[in-house]
C-alpha atoms as a printed R data frame, in Angstrom:
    type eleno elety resid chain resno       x      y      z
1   ATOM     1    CA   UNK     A     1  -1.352 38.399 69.441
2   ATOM     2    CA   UNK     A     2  -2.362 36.232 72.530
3   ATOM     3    CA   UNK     A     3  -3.015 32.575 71.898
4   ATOM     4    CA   UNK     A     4  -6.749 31.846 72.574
5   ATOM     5    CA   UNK     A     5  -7.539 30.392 76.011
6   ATOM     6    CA   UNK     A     6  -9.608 26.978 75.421
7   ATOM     7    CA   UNK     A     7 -12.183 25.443 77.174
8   ATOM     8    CA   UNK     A     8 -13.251 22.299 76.323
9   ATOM     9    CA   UNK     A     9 -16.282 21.124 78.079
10  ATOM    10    CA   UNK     A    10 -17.065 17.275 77.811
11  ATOM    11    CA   UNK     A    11 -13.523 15.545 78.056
12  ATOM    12    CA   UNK     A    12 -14.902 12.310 76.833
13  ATOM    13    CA   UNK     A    13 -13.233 10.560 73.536
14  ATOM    14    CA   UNK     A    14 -14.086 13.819 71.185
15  ATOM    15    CA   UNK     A    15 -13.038 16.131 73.595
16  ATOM    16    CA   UNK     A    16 -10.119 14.434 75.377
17  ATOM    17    CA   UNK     A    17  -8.416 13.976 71.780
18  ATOM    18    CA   UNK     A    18  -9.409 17.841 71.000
19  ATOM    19    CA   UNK     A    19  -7.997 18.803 74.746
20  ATOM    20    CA   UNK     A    20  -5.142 16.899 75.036
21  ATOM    21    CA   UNK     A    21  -3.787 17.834 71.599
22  ATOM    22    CA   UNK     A    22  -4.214 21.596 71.828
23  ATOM    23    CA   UNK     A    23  -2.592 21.549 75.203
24  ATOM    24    CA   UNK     A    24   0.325 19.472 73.743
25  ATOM    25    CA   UNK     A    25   1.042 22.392 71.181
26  ATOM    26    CA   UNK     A    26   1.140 25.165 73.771
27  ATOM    27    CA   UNK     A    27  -2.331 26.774 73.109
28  ATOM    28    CA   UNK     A    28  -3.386 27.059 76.768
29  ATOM    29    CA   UNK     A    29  -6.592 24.554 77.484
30  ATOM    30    CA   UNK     A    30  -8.816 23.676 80.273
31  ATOM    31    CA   UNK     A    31 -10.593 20.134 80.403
32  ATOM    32    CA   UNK     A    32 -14.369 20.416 81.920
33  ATOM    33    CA   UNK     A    33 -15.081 16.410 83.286
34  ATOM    34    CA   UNK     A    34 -16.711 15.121 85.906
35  ATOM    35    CA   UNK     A    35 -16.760 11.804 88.329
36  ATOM    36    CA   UNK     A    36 -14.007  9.106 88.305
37  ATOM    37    CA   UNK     A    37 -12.395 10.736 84.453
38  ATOM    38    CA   UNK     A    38 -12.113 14.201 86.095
39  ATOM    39    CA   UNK     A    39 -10.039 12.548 89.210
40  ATOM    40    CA   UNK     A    40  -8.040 10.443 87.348
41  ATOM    41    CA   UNK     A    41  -6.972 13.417 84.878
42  ATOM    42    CA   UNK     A    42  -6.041 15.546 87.853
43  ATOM    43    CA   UNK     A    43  -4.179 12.874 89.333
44  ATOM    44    CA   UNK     A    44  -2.551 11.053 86.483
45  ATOM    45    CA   UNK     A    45  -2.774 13.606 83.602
46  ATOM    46    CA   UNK     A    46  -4.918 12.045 80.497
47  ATOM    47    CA   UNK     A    47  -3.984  9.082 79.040
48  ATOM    48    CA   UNK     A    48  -3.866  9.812 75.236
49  ATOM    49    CA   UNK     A    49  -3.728  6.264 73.539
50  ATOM    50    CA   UNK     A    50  -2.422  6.945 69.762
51  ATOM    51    CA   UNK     A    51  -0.448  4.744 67.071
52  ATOM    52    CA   UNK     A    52   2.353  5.995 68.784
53  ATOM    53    CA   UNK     A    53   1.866  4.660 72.513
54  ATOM    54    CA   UNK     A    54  -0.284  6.313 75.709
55  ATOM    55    CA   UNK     A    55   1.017  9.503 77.147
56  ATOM    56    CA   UNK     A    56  -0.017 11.174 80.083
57  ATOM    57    CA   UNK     A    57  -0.866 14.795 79.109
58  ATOM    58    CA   UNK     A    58  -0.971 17.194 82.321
59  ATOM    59    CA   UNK     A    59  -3.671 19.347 80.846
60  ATOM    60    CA   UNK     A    60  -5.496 21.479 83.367
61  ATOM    61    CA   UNK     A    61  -8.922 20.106 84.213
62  ATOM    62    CA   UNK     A    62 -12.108 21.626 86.104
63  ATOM    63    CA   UNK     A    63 -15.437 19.953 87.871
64  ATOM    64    CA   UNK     A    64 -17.340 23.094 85.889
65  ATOM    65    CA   UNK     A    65 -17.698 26.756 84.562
66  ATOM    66    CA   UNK     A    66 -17.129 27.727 88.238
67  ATOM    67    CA   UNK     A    67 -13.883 26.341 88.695
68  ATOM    68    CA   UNK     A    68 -12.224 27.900 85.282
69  ATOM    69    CA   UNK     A    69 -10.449 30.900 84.919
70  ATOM    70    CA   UNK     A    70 -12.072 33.295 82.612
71  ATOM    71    CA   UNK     A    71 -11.008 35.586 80.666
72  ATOM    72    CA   UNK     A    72 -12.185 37.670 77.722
73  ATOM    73    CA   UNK     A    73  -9.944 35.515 75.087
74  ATOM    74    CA   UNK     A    74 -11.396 32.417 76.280
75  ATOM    75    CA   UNK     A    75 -13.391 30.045 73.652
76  ATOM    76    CA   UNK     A    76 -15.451 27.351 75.186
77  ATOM    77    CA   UNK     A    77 -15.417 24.080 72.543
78  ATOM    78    CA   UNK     A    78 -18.943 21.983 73.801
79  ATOM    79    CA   UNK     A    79 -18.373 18.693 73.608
80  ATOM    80    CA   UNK     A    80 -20.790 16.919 75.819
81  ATOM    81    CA   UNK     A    81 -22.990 14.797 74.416
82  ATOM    82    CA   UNK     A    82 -26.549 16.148 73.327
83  ATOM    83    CA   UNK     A    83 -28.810 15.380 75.573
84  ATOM    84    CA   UNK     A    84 -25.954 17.125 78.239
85  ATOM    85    CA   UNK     A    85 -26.432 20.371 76.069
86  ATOM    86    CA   UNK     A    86 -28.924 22.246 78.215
87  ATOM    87    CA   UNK     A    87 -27.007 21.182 81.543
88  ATOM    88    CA   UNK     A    88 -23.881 22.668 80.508
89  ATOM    89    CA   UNK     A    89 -25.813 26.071 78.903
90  ATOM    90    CA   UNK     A    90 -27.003 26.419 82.614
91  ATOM    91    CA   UNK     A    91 -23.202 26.048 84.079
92  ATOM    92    CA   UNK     A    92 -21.894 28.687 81.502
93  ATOM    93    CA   UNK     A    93 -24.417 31.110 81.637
94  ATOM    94    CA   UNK     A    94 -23.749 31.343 85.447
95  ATOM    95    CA   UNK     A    95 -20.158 31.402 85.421
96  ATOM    96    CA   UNK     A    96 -18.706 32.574 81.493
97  ATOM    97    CA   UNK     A    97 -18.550 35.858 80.397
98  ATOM    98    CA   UNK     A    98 -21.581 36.658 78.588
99  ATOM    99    CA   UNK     A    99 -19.657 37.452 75.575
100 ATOM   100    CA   UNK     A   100 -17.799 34.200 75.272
101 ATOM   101    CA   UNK     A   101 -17.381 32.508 72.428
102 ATOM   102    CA   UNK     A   102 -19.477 28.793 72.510
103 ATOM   103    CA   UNK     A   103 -17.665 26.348 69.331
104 ATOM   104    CA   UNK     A   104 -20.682 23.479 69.099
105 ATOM   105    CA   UNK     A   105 -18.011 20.596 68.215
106 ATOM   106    CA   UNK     A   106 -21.044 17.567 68.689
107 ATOM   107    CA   UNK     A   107 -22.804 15.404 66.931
108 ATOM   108    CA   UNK     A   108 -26.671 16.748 65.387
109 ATOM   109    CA   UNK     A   109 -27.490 19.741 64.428
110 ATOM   110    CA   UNK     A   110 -30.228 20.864 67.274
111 ATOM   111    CA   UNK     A   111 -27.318 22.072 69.615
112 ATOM   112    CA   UNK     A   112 -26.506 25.167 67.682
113 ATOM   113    CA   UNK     A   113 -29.951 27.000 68.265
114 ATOM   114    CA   UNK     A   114 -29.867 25.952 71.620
115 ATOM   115    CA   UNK     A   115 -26.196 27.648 72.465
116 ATOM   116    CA   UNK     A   116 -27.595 30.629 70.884
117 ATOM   117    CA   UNK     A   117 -30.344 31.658 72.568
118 ATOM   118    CA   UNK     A   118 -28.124 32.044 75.361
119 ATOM   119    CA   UNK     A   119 -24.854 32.869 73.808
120 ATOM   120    CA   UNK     A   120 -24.676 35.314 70.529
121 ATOM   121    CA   UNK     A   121 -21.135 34.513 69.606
122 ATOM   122    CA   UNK     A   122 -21.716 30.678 68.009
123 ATOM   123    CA   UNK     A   123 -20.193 28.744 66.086
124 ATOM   124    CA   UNK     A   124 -20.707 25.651 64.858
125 ATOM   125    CA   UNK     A   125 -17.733 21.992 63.924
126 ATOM   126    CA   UNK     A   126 -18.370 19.559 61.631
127 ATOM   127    CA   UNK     A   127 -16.502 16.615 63.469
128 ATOM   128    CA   UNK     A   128 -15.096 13.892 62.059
129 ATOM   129    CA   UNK     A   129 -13.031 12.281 64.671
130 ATOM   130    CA   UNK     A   130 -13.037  8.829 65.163
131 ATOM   131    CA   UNK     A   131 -12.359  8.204 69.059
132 ATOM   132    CA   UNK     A   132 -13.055  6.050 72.301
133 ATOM   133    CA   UNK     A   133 -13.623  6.619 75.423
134 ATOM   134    CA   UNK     A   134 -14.092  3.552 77.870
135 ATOM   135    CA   UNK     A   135 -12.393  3.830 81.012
136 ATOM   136    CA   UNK     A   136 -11.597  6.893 83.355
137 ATOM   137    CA   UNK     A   137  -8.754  8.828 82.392
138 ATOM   138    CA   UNK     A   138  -8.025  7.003 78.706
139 ATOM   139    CA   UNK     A   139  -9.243  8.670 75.179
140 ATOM   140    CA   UNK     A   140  -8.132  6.406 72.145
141 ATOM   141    CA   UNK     A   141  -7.642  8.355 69.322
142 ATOM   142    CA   UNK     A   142  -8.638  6.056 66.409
143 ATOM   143    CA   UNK     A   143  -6.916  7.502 63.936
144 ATOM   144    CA   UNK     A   144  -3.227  8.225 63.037
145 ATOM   145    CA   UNK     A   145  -1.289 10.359 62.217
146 ATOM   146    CA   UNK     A   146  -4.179 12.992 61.446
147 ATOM   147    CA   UNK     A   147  -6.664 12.608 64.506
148 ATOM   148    CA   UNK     A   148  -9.556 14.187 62.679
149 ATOM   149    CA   UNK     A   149 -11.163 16.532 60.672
150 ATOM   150    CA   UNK     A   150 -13.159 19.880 62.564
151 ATOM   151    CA   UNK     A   151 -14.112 22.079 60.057
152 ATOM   152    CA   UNK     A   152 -15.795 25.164 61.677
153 ATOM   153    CA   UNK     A   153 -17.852 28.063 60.813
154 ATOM   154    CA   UNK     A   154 -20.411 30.733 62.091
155 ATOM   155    CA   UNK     A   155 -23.836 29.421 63.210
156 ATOM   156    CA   UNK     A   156 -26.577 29.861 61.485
157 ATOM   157    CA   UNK     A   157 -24.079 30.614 58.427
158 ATOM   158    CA   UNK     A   158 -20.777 32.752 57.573
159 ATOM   159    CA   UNK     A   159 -17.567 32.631 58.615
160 ATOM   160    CA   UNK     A   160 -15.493 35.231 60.287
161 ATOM   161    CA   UNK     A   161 -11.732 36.011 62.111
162 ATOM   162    CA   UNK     A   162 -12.762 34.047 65.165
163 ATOM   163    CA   UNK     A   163 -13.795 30.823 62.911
164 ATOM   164    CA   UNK     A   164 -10.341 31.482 61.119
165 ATOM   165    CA   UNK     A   165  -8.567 31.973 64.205
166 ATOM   166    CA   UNK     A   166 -10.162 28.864 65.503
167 ATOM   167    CA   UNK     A   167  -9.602 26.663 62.566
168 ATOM   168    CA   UNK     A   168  -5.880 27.939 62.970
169 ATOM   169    CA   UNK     A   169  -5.094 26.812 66.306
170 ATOM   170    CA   UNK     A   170  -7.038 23.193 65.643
171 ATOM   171    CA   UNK     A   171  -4.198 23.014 62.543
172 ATOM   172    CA   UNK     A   172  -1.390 23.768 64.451
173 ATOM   173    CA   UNK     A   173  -2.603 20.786 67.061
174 ATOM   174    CA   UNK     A   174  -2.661 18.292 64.019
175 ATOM   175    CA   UNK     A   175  -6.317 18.305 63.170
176 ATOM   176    CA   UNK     A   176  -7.257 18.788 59.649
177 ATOM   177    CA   UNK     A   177  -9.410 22.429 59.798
178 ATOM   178    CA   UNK     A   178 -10.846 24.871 57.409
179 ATOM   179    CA   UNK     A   179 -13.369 27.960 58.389
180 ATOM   180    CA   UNK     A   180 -16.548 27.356 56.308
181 ATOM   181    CA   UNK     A   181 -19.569 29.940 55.767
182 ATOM   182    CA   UNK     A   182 -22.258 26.691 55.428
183 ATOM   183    CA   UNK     A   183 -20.938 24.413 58.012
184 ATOM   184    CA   UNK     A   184 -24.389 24.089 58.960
185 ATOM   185    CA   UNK     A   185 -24.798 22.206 55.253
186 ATOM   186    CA   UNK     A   186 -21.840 19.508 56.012
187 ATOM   187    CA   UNK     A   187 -23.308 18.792 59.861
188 ATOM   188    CA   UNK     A   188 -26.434 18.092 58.307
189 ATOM   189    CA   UNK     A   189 -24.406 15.695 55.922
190 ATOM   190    CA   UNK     A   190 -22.683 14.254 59.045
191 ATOM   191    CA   UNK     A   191 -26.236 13.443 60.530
192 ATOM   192    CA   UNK     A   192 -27.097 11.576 57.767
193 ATOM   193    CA   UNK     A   193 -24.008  9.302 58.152
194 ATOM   194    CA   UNK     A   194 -24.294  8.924 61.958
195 ATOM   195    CA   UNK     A   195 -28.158  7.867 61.593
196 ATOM   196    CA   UNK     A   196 -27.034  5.340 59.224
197 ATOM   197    CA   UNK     A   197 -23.943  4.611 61.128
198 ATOM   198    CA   UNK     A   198 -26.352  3.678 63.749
199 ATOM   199    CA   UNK     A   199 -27.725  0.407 62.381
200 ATOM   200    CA   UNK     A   200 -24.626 -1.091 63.019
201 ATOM   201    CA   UNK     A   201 -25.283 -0.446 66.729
202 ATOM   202    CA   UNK     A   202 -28.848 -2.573 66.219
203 ATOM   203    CA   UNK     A   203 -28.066 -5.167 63.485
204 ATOM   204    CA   UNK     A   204 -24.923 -7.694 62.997
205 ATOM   205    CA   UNK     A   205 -23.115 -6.746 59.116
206 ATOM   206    CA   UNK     A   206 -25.099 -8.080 56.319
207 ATOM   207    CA   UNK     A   207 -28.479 -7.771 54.298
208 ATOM   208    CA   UNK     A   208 -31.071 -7.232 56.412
209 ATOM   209    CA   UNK     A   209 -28.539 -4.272 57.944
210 ATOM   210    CA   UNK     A   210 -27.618 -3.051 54.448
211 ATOM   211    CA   UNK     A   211 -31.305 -2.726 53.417
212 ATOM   212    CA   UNK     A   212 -32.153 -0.606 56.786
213 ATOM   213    CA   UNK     A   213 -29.350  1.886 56.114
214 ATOM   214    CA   UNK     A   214 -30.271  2.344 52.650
215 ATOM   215    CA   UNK     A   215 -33.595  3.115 53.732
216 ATOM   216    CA   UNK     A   216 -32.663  5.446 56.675
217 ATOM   217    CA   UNK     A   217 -30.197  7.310 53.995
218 ATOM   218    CA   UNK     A   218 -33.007  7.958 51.900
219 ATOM   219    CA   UNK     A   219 -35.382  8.784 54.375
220 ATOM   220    CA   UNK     A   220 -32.746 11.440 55.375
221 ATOM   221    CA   UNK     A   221 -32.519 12.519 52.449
222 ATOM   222    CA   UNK     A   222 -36.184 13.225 51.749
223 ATOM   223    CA   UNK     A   223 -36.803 14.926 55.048
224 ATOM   224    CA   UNK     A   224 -34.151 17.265 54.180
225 ATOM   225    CA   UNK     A   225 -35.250 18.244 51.181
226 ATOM   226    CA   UNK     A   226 -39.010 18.417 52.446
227 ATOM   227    CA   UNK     A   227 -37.872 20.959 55.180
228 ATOM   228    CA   UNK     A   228 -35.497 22.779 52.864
229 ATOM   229    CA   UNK     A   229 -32.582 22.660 54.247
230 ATOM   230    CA   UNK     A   230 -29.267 22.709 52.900
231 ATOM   231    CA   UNK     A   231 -26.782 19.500 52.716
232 ATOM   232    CA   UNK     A   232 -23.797 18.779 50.668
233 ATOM   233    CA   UNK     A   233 -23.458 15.873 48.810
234 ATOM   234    CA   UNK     A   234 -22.148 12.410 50.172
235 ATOM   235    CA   UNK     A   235 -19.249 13.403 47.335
236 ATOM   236    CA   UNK     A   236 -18.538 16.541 48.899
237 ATOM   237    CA   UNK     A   237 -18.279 14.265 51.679
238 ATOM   238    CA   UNK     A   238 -16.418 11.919 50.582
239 ATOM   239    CA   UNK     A   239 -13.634 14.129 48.858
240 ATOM   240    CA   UNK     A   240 -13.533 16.191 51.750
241 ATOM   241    CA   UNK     A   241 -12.431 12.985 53.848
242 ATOM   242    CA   UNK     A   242 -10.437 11.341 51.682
243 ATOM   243    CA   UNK     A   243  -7.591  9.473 52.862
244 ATOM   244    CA   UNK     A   244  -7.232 12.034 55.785
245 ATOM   245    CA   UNK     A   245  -9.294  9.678 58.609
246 ATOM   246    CA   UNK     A   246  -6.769  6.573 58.577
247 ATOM   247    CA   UNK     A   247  -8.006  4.077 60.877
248 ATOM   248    CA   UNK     A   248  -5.505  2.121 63.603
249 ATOM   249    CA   UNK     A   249  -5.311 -1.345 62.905
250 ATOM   250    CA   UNK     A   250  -4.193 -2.130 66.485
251 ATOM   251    CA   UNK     A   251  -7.844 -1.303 68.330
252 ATOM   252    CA   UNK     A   252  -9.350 -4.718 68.127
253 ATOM   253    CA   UNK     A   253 -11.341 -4.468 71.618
254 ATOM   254    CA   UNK     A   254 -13.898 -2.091 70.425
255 ATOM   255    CA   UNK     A   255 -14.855 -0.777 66.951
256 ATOM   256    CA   UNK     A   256 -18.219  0.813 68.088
257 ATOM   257    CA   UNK     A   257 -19.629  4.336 66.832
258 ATOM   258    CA   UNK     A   258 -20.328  6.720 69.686
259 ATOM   259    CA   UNK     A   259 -23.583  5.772 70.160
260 ATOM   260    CA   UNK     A   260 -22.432  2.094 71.222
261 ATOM   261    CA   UNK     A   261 -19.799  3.466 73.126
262 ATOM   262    CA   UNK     A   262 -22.624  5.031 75.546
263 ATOM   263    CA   UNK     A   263 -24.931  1.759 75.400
264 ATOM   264    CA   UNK     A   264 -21.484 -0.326 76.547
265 ATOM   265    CA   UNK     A   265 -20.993  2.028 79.177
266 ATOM   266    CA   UNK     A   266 -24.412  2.103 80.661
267 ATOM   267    CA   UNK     A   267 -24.978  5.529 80.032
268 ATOM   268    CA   UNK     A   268 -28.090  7.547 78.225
269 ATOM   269    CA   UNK     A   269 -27.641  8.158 74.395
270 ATOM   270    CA   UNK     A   270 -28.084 11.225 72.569
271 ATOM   271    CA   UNK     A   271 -30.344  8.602 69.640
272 ATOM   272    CA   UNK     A   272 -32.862 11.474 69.863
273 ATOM   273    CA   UNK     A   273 -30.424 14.136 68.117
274 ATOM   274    CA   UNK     A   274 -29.170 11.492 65.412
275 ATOM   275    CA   UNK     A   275 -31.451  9.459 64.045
276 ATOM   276    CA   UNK     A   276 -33.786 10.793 65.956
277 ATOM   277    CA   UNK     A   277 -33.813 14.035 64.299
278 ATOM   278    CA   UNK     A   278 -34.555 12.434 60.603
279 ATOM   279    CA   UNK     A   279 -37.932 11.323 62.533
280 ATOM   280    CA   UNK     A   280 -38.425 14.344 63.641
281 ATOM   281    CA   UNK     A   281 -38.067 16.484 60.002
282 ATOM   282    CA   UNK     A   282 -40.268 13.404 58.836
283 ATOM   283    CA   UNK     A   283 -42.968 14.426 60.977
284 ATOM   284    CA   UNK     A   284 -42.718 18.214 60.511
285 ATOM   285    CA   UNK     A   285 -43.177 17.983 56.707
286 ATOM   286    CA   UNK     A   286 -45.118 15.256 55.974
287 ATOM   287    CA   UNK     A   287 -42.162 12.391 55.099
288 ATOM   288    CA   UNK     A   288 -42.825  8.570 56.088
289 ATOM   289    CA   UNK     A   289 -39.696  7.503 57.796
290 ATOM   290    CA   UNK     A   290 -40.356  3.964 59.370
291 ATOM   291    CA   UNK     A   291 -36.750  2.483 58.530
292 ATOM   292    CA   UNK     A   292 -35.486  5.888 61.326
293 ATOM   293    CA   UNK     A   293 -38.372  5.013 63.574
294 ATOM   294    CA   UNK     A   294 -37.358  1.580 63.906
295 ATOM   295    CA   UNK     A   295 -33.611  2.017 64.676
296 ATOM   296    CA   UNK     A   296 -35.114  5.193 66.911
297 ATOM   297    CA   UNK     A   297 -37.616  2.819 68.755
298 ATOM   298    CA   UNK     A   298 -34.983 -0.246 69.334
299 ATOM   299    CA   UNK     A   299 -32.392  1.895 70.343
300 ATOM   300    CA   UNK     A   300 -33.755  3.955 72.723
């Protein structure tokens, strides 16, 4: 059987890790990036920054959809950030084979519907992958030895040969991977802990910051429920994790989430699709949620 032909578009920290680790086991990849990163990648390679050292991967690497070699094997991994979603629909649908396969490996859970009304083949990642990505041409990977965890299944639920193909090739390139028929229950899990992962980006460690997360978790929490929609439990969660996600105790310079990564770099946040979106099921169905207004409001 021929390996699957990756594209990975958004070669910032998620991506870059993803990228640069699936070309390092052979599976043949092409990075989407854009500005001073995609120059420096052709040039130099990407710098992947692990417990082990930087290397300089030589991974192919395109401006956009235009510039890739397609083929009917190919599986495109999104991994811009949210509010990028609808730009890069617009470059695939005019260059990808309307057949292609579109993985939805970001944070929130809006992407998903968005990817399929313009692609039926979708699937959806549950990522867990601690990374950085500060200067052009560098991803950190954050953790070590196991960069992360990507479970993956059908959107809106199932699981089929493509998710167990895909969950395949992200094993064999060190990531921790299983096909599951309700991802769509653990991302909504995983928006729960980036909206509370957020305070951290508005308030310095300590009680007034522990009392606004509580209260964003439970807002969560009720919203979900309100709107009826499926989530795992933060023990499902937490077993799934385990020890799997073992931090680097060498990256002193920067310990942000995502989120702060974006507000260090000048650049607009996808706030709207993480907390954001607990103020938005609040609304729909009738749930006060001023604790995910606030961090909404200050953040944005």
């Amino acid at each position: 059987m021929a390996p699957v032909r990756y594209v990975v578009y958004g070669a910032g920290a998620v991506g870059g890790v993803i990228g640069a680790h699936l070309h390092l086991v052979g599976l043949p990849t092409t990075l989407v990036a854009r500005g001073a990163h995609l120059d420096r990648v052709r040039a130099d390679g990407l710098v992947l920054d692990t417990d082990d050292g930087r290397r300089a991967v030589a991974v192919p690497a395109a401006a956009g959809a235009a510039d890739v070699a397609w083929t009917d094997d190919t599986v495109v991994l999104l991994t811009v950030k949210s509010h990028q979603t609808d730009a890069a629909l617009d470059d695939l649908v005019a260059h990808a084979p309307p057949g292609a396969v579109v993985v939805v490996a970001q944070n929130g859970v809006a992407n998903e519907a968005a990817v399929l009304r313009r692609f039926a083949r979708t699937y959806a990642v549950c990522v867990m992958l601690p990374a950085l990505h500060l200067e052009p041409g560098v991803v950190v990977q954050k953790c070590w030895p196991t960069p992360g965890i990507l479970d993956v299944g059908r959107f809106p639920s199932g699981s089929d040969d493509v998710a167990d193909r895909v969950a395949a090739d992200l094993r064999t390139a060190g990531f921790e991977s299983v096909a599951r028929p309700d991802i769509m229950a653990w991302k909504h899990r995983k928006l729960l802990v980036n909206a509370v992962g957020d305070v951290s980006t508005l308030l310095p460690t300590g009680p007034e910051a522990d009392q606004l997360a509580a209260a964003v978790l439970a807002e969560g929490e009720a919203a979900l429920a309100a709107a009826g929609i499926p989530v795992v439990t933060a023990e499902q969660d937490d077993v799934r994790r385990g020890d799997v996600l073992r931090p680097r105790v060498d990256i002193a310079d920067f310990r942000g989430n995502s989120l702060a990564q974006s507000i260090t770099r000048g650049l607009p946040t996808e706030i709207d699709y993480r907390v954001g979106e607990i103020v938005l099921l609040g609304r729909l169905h009738g749930v006060a949620t001023p604790a995910s207004e606030r961090v909404l409001r200050e953040l944005k």
